[in-house]
Amino acid sequence: MSDHAMLEVRDLYKYFPIRQSMLDILLRRPANNVKAVDGVSFDLERGEVLAIVGESGCGKTTIARTLIGLEEQTDGEILFHDELVGAHERRARAGLVPLEAGTVGSSEQKVFPRMSMKRLRQQAQMIFQDPYESLNPRATILEIVAEPLVVHGLARGRDERLERVKTALEEAGLRPAEDYFLRYPHELSGGQRQRVVIASAMVLQPELLIADEPVSMLDVSIRAEILNLLRDLRQRRGVSIVFITHDLSTVAYFADRIAVMYLGRMVETGPAREVLANPQHPYTKALISVIPVPNPRLRRERVILQGETPNPIDLPSGCRFHPRCPVAVEACKVTDPANVLVGENHHAACLLLNVAASPNIASGEAAST
Amino acid sequence: MNENWTLFKRNLSDFWKAFRRNRLGLAGAFLVITSILVATFAPLLTPHAPSDIIRDEGGHGLTFAPPSVHGPLGTDDAGHDVWSQLVYGARISLMVGFMAGFIAMFVGSLFGILAGYFGGRIDNLLMRITDILLVIPDLPLMLILVATIRQLDLKISPLTVLIAVIGLLYWTSTARLIRSQVLTIKERQFVARARAIGAGHGHIIRKHILPQIMPLIVANTVLILSTAILVESGLAFLGLGDPTQPSWGTMLNFAFDRSAITNGAWWFYLPPGFAIVWVTLGCVLLGNVLEEMLNPRLTAHHLEGDQNMIAVPAKGAE
Ligand SMILES: Nc1ncnc2c1ncn2[C@@H]1O[C@H](COP(=O)(O)OP(=O)(O)OP(=O)(O)O)[C@@H](O)[C@H]1O
Ligand SMILES: [Mg+2]
């Protein structure tokens, strides 16, 4: 094995072109894009849980769908076990890009082999947000959980297949599994359905689980159970999890690392405890300040963000957070901040941190503006 | 597969429980089933073959004999038994209608699924074809087609020509209906999930799209059957049927050609008309009720039906 992480995402971009009206085309207005993911990089080690946190519409689901190949990235590379994945691969097979290899990283110019979508999907599985929508209403639980095995032609024997489905269901907390085999999704509660989804994702024993807000559609009372289940699976199976959520309070629970997203970009990444205890980016600070705290005496001062999230079509100039930032300065309107190291493995993208970290640069910049 | 059988029985009994309560549906099913039974057991229902000539004691052919003189339904101009013609005609009418209906259903579903699922160029091409077929008036087109094919002297039985022409012209509405359903289904999350699992198009269509639209296809087929039978009757009435294998439409054609009306031989022209109404009404009733019951948007509500309530908590889970 190499020293690389299991999953590496480098400068991922996903733009959705906006369909233009006839008038726009006649007036030659430039074509617009929804910049759903706008330059995102992160690593994920084996057995690690990375929480991607952010408001609605910041591009979390788009990252997940791109990772699993449901969307084709506009630009950027996804490396899984040092092999290129992502929907690029499909075009590669169609002969548009050479299949054997691609180059990644201008600094290394290293050549990576490509992994087929089918192989990726044996090793990476996705859990969708809405358990009421992600199960085929006309399939039984047995069919649903066995489907990955069928699709990949694994466990061909009937007994073996039943055995694996049974194990998966019981690991997902649906016991006795046989009781569920012949039921339909509409006979189950939301929590049970999400357990079925998890069982079906785990039946292939993948190395990577991409969970897109797995509990946000569930009743508050069963959220903790599903989260516990995911944590158990991670401990027992050593599966890595990309855990997507808009709720910081749930991630404190079991994430190793946190990536905070704002409008298609990660503004702060770092070890979970570190980010929560010592947030650096003003956006992270604001998010953390509104997490409900049980003890009213310990309540921090809340930072309520002003204004709406700008739409990801016309991004603000400079720092994309500056229109809502409580501490923005003039320079924020013009300069897009780069990621700076603010602690061990802890990065944040804010100009003010730039100033603190390296006053020389800041004074030079101040002189130029 | 033992569990498949269990499931099948359970689904069937669920369906029957719901269907039993629907009077219109039951009436439709009754009309359709009786006509199928009559067609199947035609030889047992009448002592005469349709081509037998009924004679009186003197050996003269009985022409235009009213029901009071002969059989349940009298005789026609050539002395044939009308009742035998009617029950044997059921075979022809139903066969042509069913075969044409199934062809239409098959072609329509196939095109609808392909167009809806793959979209793009395939969709465009198929939808232009259906547009063209939709704007051309069916009846004149069919008349011309059937007559032309006849002229070609291809040694194809006239019934086969009828079946092919009806079947290949009446799939457009099915195709549009199925296509629109597939368009919404393919956007649903369980299809995305299947793709994320690694399923190919074939698997997704078979396991995720088809089961959702199957009920629609079934209901639509029953409705198409009624159209096909009506159209067959129309064409046969206009003289495009097979005179050696008379369907109900052909009977009507004979009746009009041979002045049954001026002779007041109502027993010659009313029964086939009544039979056509019987079957098509049955198909329409049954089809509408099936559509209502099996519509994917109306079923699968977990609050509907007592046995589906989610009151059973998972043992050990929650
Ligand atoms: N298929 C698409 N076509 C066009 N725009 C899209 C598409 N999918 C997503 N978007 C846009 O991309 C942006 C990011 O969407 P995404 O679903 O990734 O957000 P999210 O962070 O998952 O939000 P939520 O918390 O509401 O699920 C949104 O502005 C959305 O409108
Ligand atoms: Mg989302």
XYZ file of C-alpha atoms and ligand atoms in Angstrom:
719
model
C 0.000 0.000 0.000
C 1.024 3.571 -0.430
C 1.070 6.378 2.033
C -2.024 7.858 0.460
C -5.355 8.036 2.165
C -8.090 5.586 1.182
C -10.162 8.323 -0.423
C -8.624 11.483 -1.767
C -10.607 14.260 -3.335
C -8.646 16.923 -5.155
C -10.123 20.224 -6.326
C -13.528 18.840 -7.019
C -15.842 21.077 -9.016
C -19.425 20.402 -9.955
C -21.275 23.042 -11.924
C -24.825 22.560 -13.114
C -25.427 24.552 -16.275
C -28.624 26.562 -16.177
C -30.850 26.139 -19.133
C -31.080 29.412 -21.015
C -34.223 30.872 -22.403
C -34.470 31.751 -26.078
C -34.247 35.442 -25.187
C -31.001 34.924 -23.274
C -29.498 33.132 -26.223
C -30.606 35.853 -28.629
C -29.189 38.570 -26.378
C -26.011 36.520 -26.077
C -26.108 36.557 -22.349
C -23.370 34.360 -20.926
C -24.444 30.895 -19.836
C -24.745 30.594 -16.072
C -23.835 27.746 -13.808
C -24.998 26.672 -10.417
C -21.679 26.297 -8.672
C -22.797 23.525 -6.387
C -19.302 22.316 -5.532
C -16.580 24.849 -6.107
C -13.145 23.471 -5.407
C -13.287 20.936 -2.613
C -10.391 18.793 -1.434
C -10.284 16.322 1.404
C -8.845 12.982 2.471
C -10.403 10.100 4.257
C -8.432 7.406 6.017
C -9.545 3.856 6.460
C -11.950 3.581 9.358
C -12.297 7.315 9.709
C -15.514 9.276 10.004
C -15.591 12.618 8.249
C -18.561 14.843 8.864
C -19.434 17.353 6.178
C -21.520 20.078 7.747
C -23.266 22.982 6.130
C -26.508 24.772 5.486
C -29.070 23.579 3.024
C -27.947 24.062 -0.553
C -24.233 24.305 0.127
C -23.495 21.286 -2.044
C -23.279 18.420 0.417
C -25.519 16.054 -1.507
C -23.785 16.970 -4.731
C -20.440 15.898 -3.263
C -21.956 12.597 -2.186
C -23.548 11.946 -5.566
C -20.320 12.782 -7.345
C -18.305 10.479 -5.104
C -20.541 7.537 -5.921
C -20.662 8.419 -9.603
C -24.263 9.548 -9.889
C -23.035 12.891 -11.170
C -20.031 13.553 -13.302
C -17.635 16.088 -11.848
C -16.975 19.212 -13.852
C -13.359 19.077 -12.811
C -11.140 17.523 -10.211
C -10.089 14.037 -9.261
C -11.392 11.457 -6.889
C -8.908 8.776 -5.900
C -10.045 5.630 -4.186
C -7.168 3.386 -3.186
C -4.995 5.319 -5.588
C -7.278 4.644 -8.489
C -9.253 7.303 -10.289
C -12.975 6.988 -9.894
C -15.962 9.121 -10.718
C -18.103 9.374 -13.775
C -15.119 10.509 -15.830
C -14.457 6.838 -16.053
C -17.577 6.245 -18.107
C -16.456 8.691 -20.738
C -13.101 7.041 -20.608
C -14.667 3.767 -21.555
C -16.555 5.454 -24.360
C -13.152 6.313 -25.768
C -13.174 10.017 -24.999
C -10.354 9.829 -22.484
C -7.651 7.160 -22.454
C -8.849 4.449 -20.145
C -5.604 3.096 -18.721
C -4.382 6.175 -16.984
C -4.855 9.804 -16.163
C -2.601 12.315 -14.556
C -3.310 13.830 -11.209
C -1.693 16.626 -9.283
C 0.435 19.015 -11.255
C 3.205 18.748 -8.678
C 3.638 15.002 -8.855
C 2.433 14.295 -12.386
C 1.840 10.818 -11.169
C -0.107 8.427 -13.278
C -3.022 6.676 -11.673
C -4.993 3.723 -12.971
C -8.751 4.070 -13.288
C -11.231 2.046 -11.342
C -14.415 0.901 -12.987
C -17.675 2.222 -11.620
C -18.803 -1.283 -10.865
C -15.792 -2.026 -8.713
C -16.095 1.283 -6.913
C -19.684 0.516 -6.092
C -18.742 -2.792 -4.578
C -16.526 -0.972 -2.155
C -18.446 2.229 -1.601
C -22.116 2.511 -0.813
C -24.409 5.444 -0.284
C -27.216 5.967 2.196
C -29.790 8.452 1.008
C -31.508 11.126 2.979
C -35.098 10.004 2.695
C -35.806 6.439 3.815
C -39.382 6.793 2.585
C -38.224 7.365 -0.966
C -35.107 5.267 -1.237
C -36.794 1.871 -1.067
C -38.646 0.404 -4.001
C -42.251 0.201 -2.751
C -42.867 -3.007 -4.688
C -39.871 -4.965 -3.519
C -39.699 -7.004 -0.342
C -37.072 -6.330 2.273
C -35.350 -9.545 1.226
C -35.132 -8.409 -2.384
C -33.944 -4.960 -1.353
C -31.165 -6.148 0.892
C -30.109 -8.908 -1.505
C -30.057 -6.559 -4.474
C -26.388 -5.513 -4.226
C -25.429 -9.194 -4.134
C -27.568 -9.891 -7.190
C -26.237 -6.903 -9.091
C -22.634 -7.831 -8.449
C -23.219 -11.527 -8.957
C -22.053 -12.401 -5.461
C -23.280 -15.137 -3.138
C -25.031 -16.935 -5.942
C -26.260 -19.836 -3.856
C -29.671 -19.330 -2.336
C -28.629 -20.356 1.151
C -25.534 -18.235 1.088
C -27.508 -15.243 -0.105
C -30.163 -15.686 2.570
C -27.443 -16.026 5.154
C -25.763 -12.781 4.138
C -29.044 -10.897 4.027
C -29.883 -12.225 7.442
C -26.534 -11.186 8.883
C -26.834 -7.729 7.389
C -30.349 -7.208 8.711
C -29.437 -8.396 12.180
C -26.358 -6.230 12.257
C -28.610 -3.337 11.354
C -30.747 -4.165 14.363
C -33.686 -5.822 12.640
C -34.147 -9.004 14.611
C -35.272 -11.654 13.930
C -34.372 -10.996 10.340
C -36.748 -13.626 8.959
C -39.709 -11.588 10.154
C -38.742 -8.840 7.780
C -37.901 -10.864 4.685
C -41.335 -10.772 3.127
C -42.450 -7.375 4.307
C -42.802 -4.368 2.085
C -41.263 -0.976 2.889
C -44.637 0.597 3.580
C -45.146 -1.828 6.429
C -42.115 -0.447 8.242
C -41.535 2.704 10.250
C -39.071 5.344 9.108
C -36.395 4.146 11.491
C -36.822 0.554 10.384
C -36.612 1.608 6.774
C -33.381 3.439 7.368
C -32.084 0.275 9.024
C -33.024 -1.636 5.896
C -31.158 0.924 3.794
C -28.128 0.527 6.033
C -28.358 -3.266 5.898
C -28.517 -3.130 2.131
C -25.510 -0.822 2.025
C -23.527 -3.067 4.367
C -24.377 -6.391 2.744
C -21.407 -6.050 0.395
C -19.200 -5.166 3.365
C -17.965 -1.977 1.727
C -14.993 0.005 2.903
C -16.674 3.351 2.451
C -20.133 4.466 3.410
C -21.439 7.800 2.198
C -24.336 8.778 4.418
C -26.293 11.771 3.162
C -28.191 13.170 6.132
C -29.246 9.678 7.212
C -31.285 10.892 10.138
C -32.679 14.243 9.078
C -35.991 12.785 7.887
C -36.431 10.686 10.990
C -38.243 11.363 14.169
C -35.983 12.908 16.783
C -36.584 9.992 19.114
C -35.003 7.453 16.780
C -32.159 9.554 15.453
C -29.811 8.562 18.229
C -30.449 4.876 17.550
C -29.538 5.172 13.909
C -26.439 7.173 14.790
C -25.476 4.532 17.347
C -25.946 1.894 14.702
C -23.613 3.694 12.314
C -21.055 4.092 15.077
C -21.257 0.403 15.922
C -20.829 -0.569 12.292
C -17.811 1.619 12.057
C -16.292 0.014 15.133
C -17.159 -3.532 14.207
C -16.522 -3.409 10.474
C -13.957 -0.654 10.296
C -15.920 1.059 7.568
C -15.037 4.643 6.735
C -17.948 7.021 6.721
C -18.537 10.311 4.983
C -21.304 11.620 7.163
C -23.244 14.505 5.697
C -25.397 16.616 7.936
C -26.614 20.129 8.494
C -26.695 19.643 12.221
C -23.424 20.151 14.065
C -24.763 18.711 17.277
C -25.129 15.235 15.756
C -21.562 15.130 14.450
C -19.942 15.907 17.770
C -21.170 12.460 18.541
C -18.986 10.272 16.417
C -17.056 12.137 13.756
C -13.259 12.067 13.799
C -12.981 15.055 11.551
C -15.297 17.833 10.535
C -15.422 19.753 7.295
C -17.607 22.844 7.357
C -18.989 23.820 3.990
C -20.262 27.147 2.833
C -21.564 27.661 -0.711
C -19.696 24.851 -2.376
C -16.435 25.205 -0.562
C -14.961 23.832 2.635
C -14.193 26.790 4.865
C -12.818 24.883 7.806
C -11.593 21.327 8.259
C -10.007 19.719 11.228
C -10.243 17.140 13.988
C -13.777 17.127 15.353
C -12.932 17.957 18.908
C -10.574 20.690 17.867
C -13.035 22.331 15.496
C -15.838 22.240 18.022
C -13.738 23.496 20.922
C -11.684 25.972 19.027
C -13.428 27.070 15.833
C -11.447 29.468 13.687
C -13.681 30.496 10.817
C -16.415 33.012 11.664
C -18.979 30.780 9.922
C -18.026 27.803 12.073
C -18.158 29.989 15.134
C -21.650 31.094 14.249
C -22.802 27.512 13.636
C -21.365 26.301 16.913
C -22.779 29.190 18.881
C -26.317 28.176 18.018
C -25.988 24.521 19.031
C -28.411 24.118 21.927
C -26.569 23.699 25.194
C -28.328 21.838 28.004
C -26.954 23.994 30.775
C -28.162 27.586 30.386
C -25.297 28.928 32.442
C -22.806 27.651 29.981
C -24.610 29.246 27.093
C -22.289 31.108 24.808
C -23.155 34.296 23.140
C -25.096 33.398 20.046
C -24.010 34.685 16.708
C -27.080 34.915 14.524
C -26.083 35.256 10.910
C -27.729 38.075 9.049
C -29.217 37.758 5.595
C -29.895 34.860 3.302
C -27.434 32.417 1.867
C -26.466 33.950 -1.482
C -27.416 31.758 -4.395
C -24.652 29.610 -5.828
C -25.079 31.154 -9.295
C -23.700 34.639 -8.593
C -21.189 34.094 -5.860
C -20.144 37.160 -3.891
C -16.809 38.648 -4.841
C -13.806 37.973 -2.661
C -14.638 35.781 0.293
C -17.967 34.128 -0.401
C -18.967 34.517 3.217
C -18.283 38.235 3.539
C -21.868 39.541 3.017
C -22.982 37.663 6.112
C -19.768 37.696 8.064
C -19.962 39.572 11.387
C -16.261 40.422 11.335
C -15.696 41.125 7.639
C -13.266 43.864 6.683
C -12.822 45.717 3.379
C -10.242 43.259 2.094
C -12.771 40.439 2.341
C -14.739 41.922 -0.544
C -11.849 41.533 -2.950
C -9.649 38.674 -1.852
C -10.757 35.059 -1.886
C -8.998 33.597 1.158
C -6.837 30.507 0.829
C -6.765 27.688 3.338
C -4.340 28.326 6.155
C -3.103 25.921 8.763
C -4.413 27.017 12.136
C -3.604 23.971 14.223
C -2.551 20.406 13.833
C -4.392 19.155 10.766
C -6.745 22.056 11.203
C -7.328 24.380 8.257
C -9.551 27.371 7.780
C -10.086 29.777 4.915
C -10.389 33.278 6.290
C -8.411 36.413 5.545
C -8.366 37.449 9.171
C -6.597 34.214 10.017
C -4.130 35.032 7.294
C -3.429 38.260 9.120
C -2.905 36.534 12.414
C -0.794 33.754 10.980
C 1.562 35.856 8.916
C 1.474 39.571 9.651
C 4.036 40.310 6.964
C 1.793 39.212 4.172
C -1.124 41.029 5.712
C 0.734 44.335 5.956
C 1.975 43.931 2.409
C -1.554 43.333 1.252
C -2.869 46.252 3.240
C -0.346 48.464 1.504
C -1.430 47.310 -1.911
C -5.145 47.903 -1.319
C -39.115 -20.446 -4.558
C -41.173 -20.975 -1.527
C -41.275 -17.325 -0.343
C -42.268 -16.099 -3.775
C -45.273 -18.362 -3.667
C -46.231 -17.119 -0.215
C -45.936 -13.552 -1.427
C -47.926 -14.232 -4.530
C -50.737 -15.757 -2.534
C -50.704 -12.866 -0.118
C -50.765 -10.237 -2.852
C -53.525 -12.057 -4.656
C -55.680 -12.327 -1.571
C -55.070 -8.655 -0.714
C -56.098 -7.742 -4.208
C -59.183 -9.900 -4.093
C -60.243 -8.437 -0.758
C -60.197 -4.962 -2.245
C -61.658 -5.984 -5.576
C -64.548 -7.897 -4.043
C -65.934 -4.698 -2.593
C -66.123 -2.975 -5.942
C -69.465 -3.639 -7.654
C -68.612 -2.091 -10.985
C -65.422 -4.074 -11.135
C -67.252 -7.285 -10.339
C -69.840 -6.547 -13.018
C -67.091 -5.873 -15.557
C -65.272 -9.046 -14.621
C -68.546 -10.976 -14.956
C -69.179 -9.622 -18.462
C -65.642 -10.350 -19.621
C -65.414 -13.787 -18.074
C -68.785 -14.957 -19.399
C -67.836 -13.932 -22.921
C -64.523 -15.755 -22.644
C -66.334 -18.840 -21.362
C -68.847 -18.680 -24.210
C -66.043 -18.438 -26.753
C -64.132 -21.299 -25.174
C -67.060 -23.673 -24.865
C -68.891 -22.655 -28.031
C -69.330 -26.238 -29.343
C -71.029 -27.261 -26.119
C -73.519 -24.408 -26.278
C -75.091 -25.216 -29.593
C -75.890 -28.377 -31.545
C -75.380 -26.671 -34.916
C -72.237 -25.554 -36.633
C -72.497 -21.954 -37.846
C -72.481 -23.142 -41.437
C -75.249 -25.741 -40.973
C -78.416 -24.955 -42.844
C -81.511 -25.384 -40.745
C -84.373 -27.068 -42.597
C -88.013 -27.537 -41.787
C -89.803 -30.910 -41.926
C -90.234 -30.510 -45.661
C -86.511 -30.146 -46.168
C -86.749 -26.507 -47.163
C -84.188 -24.110 -45.740
C -85.621 -21.919 -43.021
C -84.752 -18.346 -43.961
C -85.310 -15.479 -41.573
C -87.059 -17.771 -39.134
C -87.884 -15.826 -35.983
C -86.818 -17.156 -32.566
C -90.340 -18.470 -32.024
C -89.893 -20.851 -34.955
C -86.297 -21.939 -34.488
C -83.681 -22.060 -31.751
C -83.056 -19.348 -29.324
C -82.296 -16.711 -31.941
C -83.831 -17.822 -35.216
C -82.051 -18.126 -38.556
C -80.514 -15.754 -41.057
C -81.189 -15.260 -44.765
C -79.376 -18.469 -45.711
C -80.945 -20.563 -43.004
C -77.944 -20.552 -40.658
C -78.566 -20.701 -36.941
C -77.952 -17.191 -35.510
C -77.166 -18.433 -32.013
C -74.391 -20.715 -33.308
C -72.999 -17.858 -35.351
C -73.041 -15.684 -32.276
C -71.200 -18.112 -29.988
C -68.683 -19.086 -32.659
C -68.352 -15.418 -33.610
C -67.282 -14.734 -30.034
C -64.173 -16.796 -30.744
C -63.222 -14.664 -33.731
C -64.067 -11.330 -32.169
C -62.291 -12.069 -28.916
C -59.297 -13.642 -30.588
C -58.750 -10.697 -32.918
C -59.405 -8.221 -30.122
C -57.126 -9.926 -27.615
C -54.263 -10.528 -30.004
C -54.416 -6.992 -31.366
C -54.759 -5.630 -27.836
C -51.727 -7.549 -26.632
C -49.657 -6.436 -29.581
C -50.666 -2.833 -28.936
C -49.920 -3.212 -25.253
C -46.551 -4.816 -25.878
C -45.397 -2.323 -28.491
C -46.753 0.621 -26.497
C -45.141 -0.470 -23.232
C -41.837 -1.208 -24.879
C -41.691 2.133 -26.654
C -43.004 3.992 -23.629
C -40.372 2.473 -21.353
C -37.521 3.014 -23.794
C -38.544 6.590 -24.542
C -39.155 7.478 -20.901
C -36.105 5.774 -19.492
C -33.450 6.662 -22.016
C -34.856 9.986 -23.155
C -32.845 11.954 -25.678
C -32.929 10.884 -29.280
C -34.808 7.651 -28.780
C -37.481 9.595 -26.961
C -37.669 12.194 -29.687
C -37.965 9.656 -32.466
C -40.611 7.595 -30.699
C -42.640 10.602 -29.714
C -42.632 11.955 -33.275
C -43.906 8.569 -34.484
C -46.698 8.618 -31.941
C -47.501 12.211 -32.863
C -47.886 11.262 -36.493
C -50.031 8.265 -35.657
C -52.146 10.373 -33.336
C -53.014 13.008 -35.912
C -53.837 10.646 -38.775
C -57.487 9.596 -38.495
C -57.407 5.908 -37.594
C -60.374 4.563 -39.404
C -59.581 5.751 -42.952
C -55.952 4.789 -42.435
C -56.897 1.306 -41.339
C -59.373 0.898 -44.163
C -56.709 1.810 -46.677
C -54.076 -0.353 -45.023
C -56.268 -3.437 -44.775
C -57.603 -3.029 -48.283
C -54.123 -2.494 -49.721
C -52.659 -5.483 -47.954
C -55.568 -7.561 -49.228
C -54.871 -6.410 -52.767
C -51.298 -7.576 -52.511
C -52.512 -11.146 -52.370
C -49.936 -12.155 -49.816
C -51.721 -15.317 -48.757
C -52.067 -13.956 -45.253
C -55.318 -14.724 -43.555
C -57.537 -11.638 -43.415
C -57.748 -12.010 -39.660
C -53.979 -11.812 -39.319
C -54.022 -8.631 -41.367
C -56.695 -7.196 -39.085
C -54.778 -8.155 -35.963
C -51.549 -6.663 -37.232
C -53.106 -3.427 -38.425
C -55.095 -2.826 -35.249
C -52.237 -3.884 -32.993
C -49.686 -1.704 -34.719
C -51.885 1.382 -34.808
C -53.289 1.437 -31.297
C -50.157 1.456 -29.170
C -49.629 5.209 -29.188
C -51.799 6.164 -26.236
C -50.282 3.360 -24.178
C -46.808 4.497 -25.128
C -47.517 8.060 -24.025
C -49.089 6.970 -20.780
C -46.258 4.594 -19.902
C -43.633 7.113 -20.937
C -44.981 9.790 -18.637
C -45.071 7.337 -15.736
C -41.541 6.164 -16.420
C -40.367 9.763 -16.555
C -41.506 10.347 -12.998
C -40.409 6.959 -11.689
C -36.881 7.192 -12.990
C -36.337 10.375 -11.004
C -37.267 8.713 -7.758
C -34.676 8.048 -5.166
C -34.882 4.284 -5.187
C -33.781 4.330 -8.812
C -30.831 6.541 -7.883
C -30.081 4.128 -5.081
C -30.148 1.195 -7.479
C -27.698 3.025 -9.706
C -25.492 3.782 -6.715
C -25.494 0.092 -5.862
C -24.113 -0.552 -9.319
C -27.188 -1.823 -11.147
C -27.265 -1.595 -14.943
C -30.096 -0.298 -17.093
C -31.567 -3.744 -17.689
C -31.714 -4.506 -14.009
C -33.211 -1.127 -13.155
C -35.887 -1.429 -15.820
C -36.813 -4.972 -14.841
C -36.677 -4.639 -11.089
C -37.513 -1.020 -10.405
C -39.411 0.486 -13.320
C -41.526 -2.433 -14.529
C -42.988 -3.394 -11.144
C -44.225 0.170 -10.686
C -45.909 0.387 -14.071
C -47.081 -3.212 -14.337
C -50.458 -2.429 -12.746
C -50.877 0.432 -15.158
C -50.027 -1.858 -18.047
C -52.548 -4.440 -16.894
C -55.331 -1.900 -16.507
C -54.462 -0.269 -19.782
C -54.429 -3.606 -21.593
C -57.966 -4.317 -20.505
C -59.029 -0.914 -21.809
C -57.158 -1.428 -25.072
C -58.945 -4.758 -25.495
C -62.271 -2.998 -25.638
C -60.991 -0.590 -28.266
C -59.513 -3.407 -30.298
C -62.758 -5.381 -30.229
C -64.758 -2.313 -31.215
C -62.399 -1.470 -34.045
C -62.413 -5.030 -35.277
C -66.203 -4.967 -35.309
C -66.158 -1.685 -37.196
C -63.776 -2.955 -39.833
C -65.603 -6.236 -40.184
C -68.894 -4.376 -40.487
C -67.401 -2.419 -43.354
C -66.651 -5.721 -45.026
C -63.002 -6.143 -44.135
C -63.516 -9.222 -41.980
C -63.081 -12.809 -43.022
C -66.404 -14.069 -44.435
C -65.380 -17.677 -43.814
C -64.744 -16.952 -40.141
C -67.474 -14.499 -39.251
C -66.990 -12.347 -36.203
C -69.755 -10.269 -34.657
C -68.846 -7.410 -36.945
C -69.081 -9.689 -39.961
C -72.511 -10.818 -38.774
C -73.646 -7.213 -38.687
C -72.217 -6.723 -42.140
C -74.171 -9.711 -43.438
C -77.316 -8.542 -41.739
C -77.143 -5.148 -43.397
C -76.089 -6.499 -46.765
C -78.927 -8.972 -46.847
C -81.647 -6.566 -45.822
C -82.327 -8.062 -42.416
C -83.674 -4.704 -41.361
C -86.236 -4.373 -44.112
C -87.274 -7.934 -43.376
C -87.712 -7.035 -39.742
C -85.302 -9.806 -38.738
C -84.183 -8.110 -35.543
C -82.893 -11.438 -34.206
C -80.234 -11.283 -36.881
C -78.743 -7.871 -36.159
C -79.512 -7.135 -32.524
C -77.649 -10.078 -30.889
C -74.208 -9.362 -32.394
C -74.579 -5.687 -31.539
C -75.576 -6.599 -28.033
C -72.628 -9.002 -27.738
C -70.187 -6.301 -28.787
C -71.598 -3.960 -26.175
C -71.444 -6.744 -23.588
C -67.732 -7.376 -24.035
C -66.565 -3.814 -24.528
C -68.594 -2.567 -21.589
C -67.119 -5.342 -19.472
C -63.588 -4.406 -20.510
C -64.163 -0.715 -19.862
C -65.671 -1.306 -16.430
C -62.980 -3.743 -15.434
C -60.195 -1.623 -16.867
C -61.306 1.536 -15.111
C -61.673 -0.211 -11.801
C -58.293 -1.906 -12.157
C -56.713 1.385 -13.056
C -58.202 2.991 -10.009
C -57.132 0.171 -7.741
C -53.665 -0.404 -9.113
C -52.646 3.154 -9.778
C -49.234 3.407 -8.141
C -50.054 6.833 -6.810
C -53.159 5.671 -5.020
C -51.855 2.483 -3.438
C -49.092 1.755 -0.957
C -50.352 4.252 1.564
C -49.392 2.822 4.859
C -52.459 4.342 6.429
C -54.764 2.551 4.057
C -56.038 -0.888 4.874
C -56.074 -2.328 8.353
C -53.574 -5.100 7.749
C -50.966 -2.609 6.590
C -50.787 -0.540 9.737
C -47.336 -0.198 11.129
C -48.395 -1.045 14.645
C -46.028 -4.013 14.801
C -42.800 -2.788 16.368
C -39.622 -4.600 15.474
C -38.786 -7.023 18.196
C -35.504 -6.038 19.715
C -34.973 -3.212 17.275
C -36.666 -0.201 18.684
N -29.394 18.375 -10.819
C -29.233 19.676 -10.489
N -29.412 20.658 -11.410
C -29.247 21.952 -11.088
N -28.903 22.388 -9.869
C -28.702 21.476 -8.895
C -28.864 20.073 -9.161
N -28.609 19.406 -8.009
C -28.322 20.341 -7.090
N -28.370 21.583 -7.615
C -28.070 22.850 -6.914
O -26.827 22.719 -6.310
C -26.834 23.345 -5.037
C -26.377 22.360 -3.986
O -27.359 21.360 -3.836
P -27.213 20.133 -2.850
O -28.386 19.272 -3.026
O -25.881 19.521 -3.011
O -27.293 20.862 -1.439
P -27.291 20.212 0.001
O -26.146 20.810 0.728
O -27.339 18.749 -0.066
O -28.614 20.789 0.613
P -29.675 20.091 1.596
O -29.145 20.250 2.968
O -30.914 20.895 1.364
O -29.824 18.676 1.171
C -28.231 23.869 -4.811
O -28.246 25.233 -5.090
C -29.056 23.118 -5.808
O -30.106 23.922 -6.250
Mg -28.828 17.270 0.518
